[in-house]
Short mmCIF file of C-alpha atoms in Angstrom, two decimals:
data_model
loop_
_atom_site.label_atom_id
_atom_site.label_comp_id
_atom_site.label_asym_id
_atom_site.label_seq_id
_atom_site.Cartn_x
_atom_site.Cartn_y
_atom_site.Cartn_z
CA MET A 40 30.78 -59.41 -31.12
CA ALA A 41 30.16 -60.55 -34.69
CA GLU A 42 29.64 -58.11 -37.41
CA SER A 43 26.29 -57.80 -38.40
CA PRO A 44 24.87 -59.08 -41.51
CA PHE A 45 23.02 -56.54 -42.01
CA LYS A 46 23.51 -53.10 -44.42
CA ILE A 47 22.16 -49.70 -42.90
CA VAL A 48 20.65 -47.52 -45.57
CA ARG A 49 21.27 -43.99 -45.15
CA GLY A 50 18.13 -42.06 -46.20
CA GLN A 51 18.28 -39.16 -48.59
CA GLY A 52 18.39 -35.69 -47.76
CA THR A 53 17.70 -33.90 -44.41
CA PHE A 54 15.62 -33.97 -42.06
CA LYS A 55 14.09 -31.53 -39.07
CA CYS A 56 13.15 -32.60 -35.92
CA ALA A 57 9.89 -31.18 -36.74
CA ASP A 58 9.42 -33.50 -39.57
CA TYR A 59 8.79 -36.85 -37.19
CA ASN A 60 5.41 -38.09 -36.99
CA VAL A 61 5.55 -41.53 -35.60
CA ALA A 62 7.69 -42.20 -32.23
CA TRP A 63 9.00 -46.00 -31.95
CA ILE A 64 10.03 -46.20 -28.00
CA CYS A 65 12.12 -48.98 -26.85
CA ALA A 66 13.29 -49.48 -24.02
CA LEU A 67 15.74 -52.56 -24.21
CA GLU A 68 18.95 -52.73 -26.34
CA ILE A 69 18.00 -55.77 -28.24
CA GLU A 70 14.22 -54.34 -28.98
CA LEU A 71 16.61 -51.26 -30.85
CA LEU A 72 18.39 -53.78 -32.32
CA ALA A 73 15.17 -55.68 -33.90
CA ALA A 74 13.77 -52.13 -34.77
CA ARG A 75 17.01 -51.38 -36.81
CA VAL A 76 17.40 -54.35 -38.33
CA LEU A 77 13.14 -53.92 -39.50
CA LEU A 78 13.53 -50.09 -40.77
CA ASP A 79 14.34 -49.35 -43.66
CA GLU A 80 16.33 -46.15 -43.57
CA GLN A 81 18.40 -44.84 -40.98
CA HIS A 82 18.47 -40.74 -40.67
CA THR A 83 21.23 -38.77 -39.51
CA THR A 84 20.40 -37.60 -35.85
CA PRO A 85 18.61 -34.24 -35.34
CA SER A 86 20.53 -31.97 -32.76
CA GLY A 87 18.74 -32.88 -29.51
CA ARG A 88 19.19 -34.75 -26.37
CA SER A 89 20.23 -38.65 -26.53
CA GLY A 90 21.24 -41.03 -24.80
CA ASN A 91 20.48 -44.20 -22.37
CA VAL A 92 17.25 -43.25 -20.26
CA ASN A 93 14.26 -44.83 -19.22
CA ALA A 94 11.62 -44.85 -21.54
CA GLY A 95 9.18 -42.99 -18.63
CA HIS A 96 12.17 -40.05 -18.70
CA LEU A 97 12.59 -40.40 -22.32
CA THR A 98 8.88 -39.11 -24.02
CA GLY A 99 8.64 -35.97 -22.02
CA PRO A 100 11.89 -34.70 -23.57
CA MET A 101 11.39 -36.34 -26.77
CA PHE A 102 8.00 -34.55 -27.29
CA HIS A 103 9.95 -31.22 -26.72
CA THR A 104 12.38 -32.42 -29.17
CA PHE A 105 9.95 -33.88 -31.37
CA PRO A 106 7.17 -31.54 -31.59
CA ASN A 107 5.01 -32.63 -34.31
CA ILE A 108 4.84 -36.75 -33.12
CA LYS A 109 1.86 -38.00 -33.80
CA THR A 110 1.37 -41.13 -32.46
CA THR A 111 3.77 -43.71 -30.42
CA LEU A 112 4.90 -47.15 -30.10
CA LEU A 113 6.18 -49.04 -27.36
CA VAL A 114 7.97 -51.93 -29.03
CA GLY A 115 9.24 -54.65 -27.07
CA ILE A 116 9.43 -57.72 -25.14
CA GLY A 117 7.04 -59.14 -21.98
CA GLY A 118 5.81 -61.74 -20.49
CA GLY A 119 2.84 -64.27 -21.46
CA VAL A 120 -0.15 -65.13 -19.42
CA PRO A 121 -1.25 -68.19 -20.42
CA ARG A 122 -4.94 -68.98 -20.52
CA GLN A 123 -7.04 -71.33 -17.99
CA ALA A 124 -8.14 -74.36 -20.72
CA PRO A 125 -9.37 -72.19 -23.39
CA GLN A 126 -12.26 -73.31 -25.63
CA ASP A 127 -10.13 -72.40 -28.52
CA PRO A 128 -6.45 -73.47 -28.68
CA LEU A 129 -6.10 -69.96 -31.19
CA GLU A 130 -6.88 -67.86 -28.34
CA ASP A 131 -3.91 -69.90 -25.82
CA ILE A 132 -0.71 -67.90 -25.48
CA TYR A 133 2.63 -69.38 -26.82
CA LEU A 134 6.14 -67.83 -26.71
CA GLY A 135 7.36 -64.95 -29.38
CA HIS A 136 3.49 -64.51 -29.48
CA VAL A 137 2.48 -60.92 -29.53
CA VAL A 138 0.44 -59.07 -27.35
CA ILE A 139 -1.41 -55.14 -27.95
CA GLY A 140 -2.34 -53.70 -25.38
CA TRP A 141 -6.34 -53.12 -26.18
CA PRO A 142 -9.33 -51.92 -24.33
CA VAL A 143 -11.18 -54.88 -23.10
CA ASP A 144 -15.17 -54.44 -21.93
CA GLY A 145 -14.45 -50.81 -21.51
CA THR A 146 -11.25 -50.93 -19.73
CA ALA A 147 -7.95 -49.29 -20.35
CA ALA A 148 -5.79 -50.69 -22.75
CA VAL A 149 -2.87 -50.86 -19.86
CA ILE A 150 -3.09 -51.18 -16.01
CA GLN A 151 -0.44 -50.03 -13.72
CA TYR A 152 -1.25 -53.05 -11.13
CA ASP A 153 1.05 -51.35 -8.55
CA PHE A 154 0.04 -48.12 -8.19
CA GLY A 155 -3.29 -46.91 -6.87
CA ARG A 156 -5.15 -46.08 -3.41
CA LEU A 157 -5.56 -48.51 0.01
CA GLY A 158 -9.83 -47.73 0.97
CA VAL A 159 -12.89 -49.29 3.00
CA ASP A 160 -12.80 -51.87 -0.01
CA GLY A 161 -9.36 -52.92 -0.67
CA PHE A 162 -6.76 -51.47 -3.12
CA GLU A 163 -7.85 -49.69 -6.58
CA GLN A 164 -5.86 -49.48 -9.09
CA ARG A 165 -5.55 -46.12 -10.77
CA GLY A 166 -2.57 -45.67 -13.44
CA SER A 167 -3.83 -46.94 -16.75
CA VAL A 168 -3.25 -46.16 -20.71
CA ASP A 169 -6.38 -45.70 -22.06
CA GLN A 170 -7.92 -47.24 -25.90
CA PRO A 171 -5.54 -45.96 -28.66
CA GLY A 172 -6.91 -43.31 -30.75
CA TRP A 173 -8.95 -43.78 -33.67
CA HIS A 174 -6.10 -43.99 -36.72
CA LEU A 175 -4.25 -46.91 -34.36
CA THR A 176 -7.58 -48.83 -34.16
CA GLN A 177 -8.79 -48.22 -38.29
CA ALA A 178 -5.03 -49.41 -38.79
CA LEU A 179 -5.13 -52.54 -36.56
CA THR A 180 -8.42 -53.51 -38.00
CA VAL A 181 -7.42 -53.38 -41.82
CA MET A 182 -4.18 -55.24 -40.90
CA ILE A 183 -5.88 -57.88 -39.19
CA SER A 184 -8.53 -58.72 -42.35
CA ASN A 185 -5.22 -58.34 -44.28
CA HIS A 186 -3.38 -60.76 -42.20
CA GLU A 187 -6.42 -63.37 -42.38
CA VAL A 188 -6.40 -63.31 -46.24
CA GLY A 189 -2.52 -63.36 -46.32
CA GLN A 190 -2.29 -59.71 -47.38
CA THR A 191 0.41 -58.98 -44.64
CA ASP A 192 4.60 -59.06 -45.15
CA PHE A 193 5.37 -60.37 -42.16
CA SER A 194 7.07 -63.75 -43.13
CA LYS A 195 9.83 -61.34 -45.15
CA SER A 196 10.23 -59.12 -41.76
CA ILE A 197 10.80 -62.22 -40.16
CA ALA A 198 13.08 -63.75 -42.92
CA ARG A 199 14.80 -60.35 -42.66
CA LEU A 200 15.65 -60.95 -38.86
CA ARG A 201 16.70 -64.14 -38.88
CA LYS A 202 19.79 -63.58 -41.62
CA ASP A 203 21.07 -62.31 -37.85
CA SER A 204 21.76 -66.11 -36.05
CA ARG A 205 20.29 -64.35 -33.23
CA PHE A 206 16.62 -64.35 -34.06
CA ALA A 207 16.95 -67.70 -35.41
CA SER A 208 13.10 -69.43 -34.71
CA ARG A 209 13.04 -72.00 -31.51
CA ARG A 210 12.12 -75.32 -31.43
CA SER A 211 8.64 -76.37 -29.95
CA ASP A 212 9.95 -78.71 -27.36
CA GLU A 213 11.54 -75.34 -25.97
CA ASP A 214 8.55 -73.46 -25.53
CA ARG A 215 7.26 -75.14 -21.94
CA LEU A 216 4.97 -73.65 -19.63
CA PHE A 217 4.64 -75.19 -16.22
CA GLN A 218 2.23 -75.50 -13.66
CA ALA A 219 1.84 -72.13 -11.71
CA THR A 220 2.99 -73.81 -8.33
CA TYR A 221 5.95 -75.17 -9.80
CA LYS A 222 8.76 -73.77 -8.79
CA HIS A 223 11.84 -73.95 -11.32
CA GLU A 224 14.69 -76.48 -10.30
CA GLY A 225 18.50 -75.11 -11.14
CA ASP A 226 20.31 -72.28 -11.55
CA TYR A 227 18.81 -69.24 -13.95
CA TYR A 228 20.86 -70.85 -16.67
CA SER A 229 19.94 -74.36 -16.83
CA GLY A 230 17.56 -74.49 -19.32
CA CYS A 231 14.72 -76.68 -16.74
CA ARG A 232 17.05 -79.38 -17.61
CA ASP A 233 16.46 -80.41 -13.72
CA CYS A 234 12.43 -79.19 -13.72
CA ILE A 235 10.27 -82.69 -13.55
CA PRO A 236 8.58 -83.00 -17.10
CA ALA A 237 5.48 -84.42 -14.94
CA ASN A 238 4.81 -80.66 -13.92
CA LEU A 239 4.17 -78.92 -17.61
CA VAL A 240 1.25 -77.85 -18.42
CA LYS A 241 -1.50 -80.33 -20.83
CA ARG A 242 -2.26 -78.51 -23.57
CA PRO A 243 -1.85 -78.18 -27.37
CA GLY A 244 1.57 -77.97 -29.26
CA ARG A 245 2.73 -74.75 -30.57
CA ALA A 246 1.73 -76.45 -34.47
CA GLU A 247 -1.50 -77.49 -33.50
CA ALA A 248 -2.59 -74.06 -31.92
CA ARG A 249 -1.89 -72.76 -35.30
CA PRO A 250 -1.49 -75.06 -37.81
CA ASP A 251 -1.47 -72.83 -40.23
CA GLY A 252 2.04 -71.17 -39.16
CA LEU A 253 0.55 -67.39 -39.45
CA PHE A 254 2.00 -64.58 -37.60
CA ARG A 255 0.27 -64.97 -34.11
CA PHE A 256 -0.87 -61.94 -32.10
CA HIS A 257 -3.02 -61.47 -29.41
CA ARG A 258 -5.20 -57.97 -28.80
CA GLY A 259 -5.92 -57.54 -24.34
CA THR A 260 -4.99 -55.57 -21.11
CA ILE A 261 -1.65 -55.14 -20.13
CA ALA A 262 -0.67 -55.68 -17.03
CA SER A 263 2.42 -53.56 -15.53
CA GLY A 264 4.28 -52.48 -12.87
CA GLY A 265 7.62 -51.72 -11.58
CA ALA A 266 8.96 -55.61 -10.51
CA VAL A 267 9.97 -58.44 -12.63
CA ILE A 268 7.57 -61.01 -12.46
CA GLN A 269 9.12 -64.45 -12.20
CA ASN A 270 6.08 -66.44 -9.93
CA GLY A 271 3.39 -67.80 -11.49
CA GLU A 272 0.85 -67.53 -8.97
CA THR A 273 1.67 -64.09 -8.63
CA ARG A 274 1.34 -64.08 -12.96
CA ASP A 275 -1.71 -65.31 -12.77
CA ARG A 276 -3.58 -63.29 -9.72
CA LEU A 277 -2.00 -59.68 -10.86
CA SER A 278 -3.60 -60.74 -14.68
CA ARG A 279 -7.08 -61.52 -12.68
CA GLU A 280 -6.96 -57.85 -10.92
CA CYS A 281 -5.91 -56.53 -14.22
CA ASN A 282 -9.21 -57.66 -15.95
CA ASN A 283 -7.80 -61.21 -17.83
CA ALA A 284 -4.44 -58.91 -18.71
CA ARG A 285 -2.59 -61.74 -21.04
CA CYS A 286 0.63 -59.99 -20.87
CA VAL A 287 2.89 -58.27 -18.00
CA GLU A 288 6.02 -56.03 -18.38
CA MET A 289 7.20 -53.12 -16.60
CA GLU A 290 7.63 -50.01 -19.27
CA ALA A 291 4.35 -48.78 -20.42
CA VAL A 292 2.81 -46.73 -18.01
CA GLY A 293 5.47 -44.82 -17.32
CA VAL A 294 5.52 -43.36 -19.99
CA ASN A 295 3.28 -40.42 -19.44
CA ILE A 296 1.82 -39.45 -22.79
CA ASN A 297 -2.36 -39.70 -23.94
CA SER A 298 -4.29 -41.93 -25.40
CA ARG A 299 -2.61 -42.00 -29.33
CA CYS A 300 -0.34 -45.01 -27.51
CA LEU A 301 0.04 -48.58 -28.67
CA VAL A 302 1.48 -50.70 -26.51
CA ILE A 303 3.15 -53.97 -28.55
CA ARG A 304 5.06 -56.90 -26.50
CA GLY A 305 6.42 -60.07 -27.66
CA LEU A 306 6.44 -62.91 -25.54
CA ALA A 307 9.70 -63.59 -23.97
CA ASP A 308 8.79 -66.06 -21.41
CA TYR A 309 5.68 -66.80 -19.01
CA ALA A 310 6.95 -64.49 -15.99
CA ASP A 311 7.36 -67.19 -13.84
CA SER A 312 10.11 -69.13 -11.87
CA HIS A 313 10.94 -70.74 -15.17
CA LYS A 314 11.75 -67.09 -16.79
CA ASN A 315 14.84 -67.32 -19.16
CA ASP A 316 16.37 -65.21 -22.32
CA ALA A 317 16.18 -68.25 -24.56
CA TRP A 318 13.09 -66.23 -26.29
CA LYS A 319 14.07 -63.13 -26.30
CA TYR A 320 15.42 -62.52 -29.48
CA VAL A 321 12.47 -64.15 -30.97
CA ALA A 322 10.19 -61.90 -28.61
CA ALA A 323 11.70 -58.84 -29.48
CA GLY A 324 11.84 -59.57 -33.59
CA ASN A 325 8.44 -60.26 -33.88
CA ALA A 326 6.69 -57.40 -31.78
CA ALA A 327 9.23 -55.24 -34.05
CA ALA A 328 7.72 -57.31 -37.19
CA PHE A 329 4.60 -56.53 -36.36
CA ALA A 330 5.12 -52.52 -35.45
CA LYS A 331 6.26 -51.95 -38.72
CA GLU A 332 3.57 -54.29 -40.34
CA LEU A 333 1.17 -51.56 -38.67
CA LEU A 334 3.32 -48.42 -39.56
CA LEU A 335 2.75 -49.95 -43.71
CA THR A 336 -0.84 -49.83 -42.83
CA ILE A 337 -1.65 -46.43 -41.37
CA LYS A 338 -2.52 -43.98 -44.02
CA GLY A 339 0.62 -41.60 -44.42
CA SER A 340 -2.23 -38.74 -45.47
CA GLY A 341 -4.51 -39.23 -42.65
CA LEU A 342 -1.27 -39.35 -39.50
CA ARG A 343 -0.10 -35.92 -41.08
CA GLU A 344 -3.59 -34.18 -40.35
CA LEU A 345 -3.50 -35.04 -36.76
CA ARG A 346 -2.61 -32.42 -34.56
CA GLY A 347 0.50 -33.05 -32.84
CA ILE A 348 0.64 -34.61 -29.12
CA VAL A 349 2.37 -31.66 -27.99
CA ALA A 350 -0.13 -29.37 -29.53
CA ASP A 351 -3.23 -31.23 -28.21
CA GLN A 352 -2.16 -31.91 -24.32
CA ARG A 353 -1.69 -27.72 -24.38
CA SER A 354 -5.15 -27.29 -25.80
CA LYS A 355 -6.84 -29.70 -23.69
CA LEU A 356 -4.96 -26.98 -20.55
CA GLY A 357 -5.98 -24.40 -22.54
CA LEU A 358 -2.28 -23.00 -23.30
CA VAL A 359 -1.96 -21.86 -26.88
#
């Protein structure tokens, strides 16, 4: 393994578990790497449980170990759902873009597509992650405004990531979207060299879709479930069933927390048979860059005034 070009700055002082207010959850090693590259300090791990566990299994013990967690970010990669002939090219989905789980028309921010009940009218989806808390909503609104007037630091975060060659940018011609019905030809690692170009979707190139070169993110529904989706037709069907979801992934609804959660997904593939690993580092890095920028936007004093998630849950159950 190559030596990392990054130096981790260790924080000064001693921190207790009760001192931490934000949980940043990563399910994959690549997601954790991107987070560690971008965060400014590494603290000595407080005493408590540690280890590699599923994100859904982590949250219960985590909230007991860190009782003053006020908000949670689930940060990582997912599969993008391209728009069907969008009127505005800026609304289309490209690899490396970031999708934030956000309620649309009163629906949940994240919908679990494979959990529910079968009734006389068909399958009714039941699992969901609701609207993020007001402090996340407020911070995201401010951050969007800052971004549009050039007052965000995404470029600095991306430059920091690219010191490691694994997070290097990809060429535009490596972002290829095929028709949903066209199946991949060749093995997983072939890079679609055997796939027929005539089956590519005709749409504006990445540079045309975002000529100003700004970091691109989208708000919308995320579809979550227990299976890796590698079929374009299945992807599109799940999107339709989940309020035109813009992303499909596997971890979000397994995280049993209340509405103070924001799901952030960098798009590593199009969840079709052409799925490969070419964009996963870029996607993980962009998701981490978005999460860091959001944390820099949240006012710390307002966050500290919130009641902890554990205390909030106990209050709702009528417990002291």
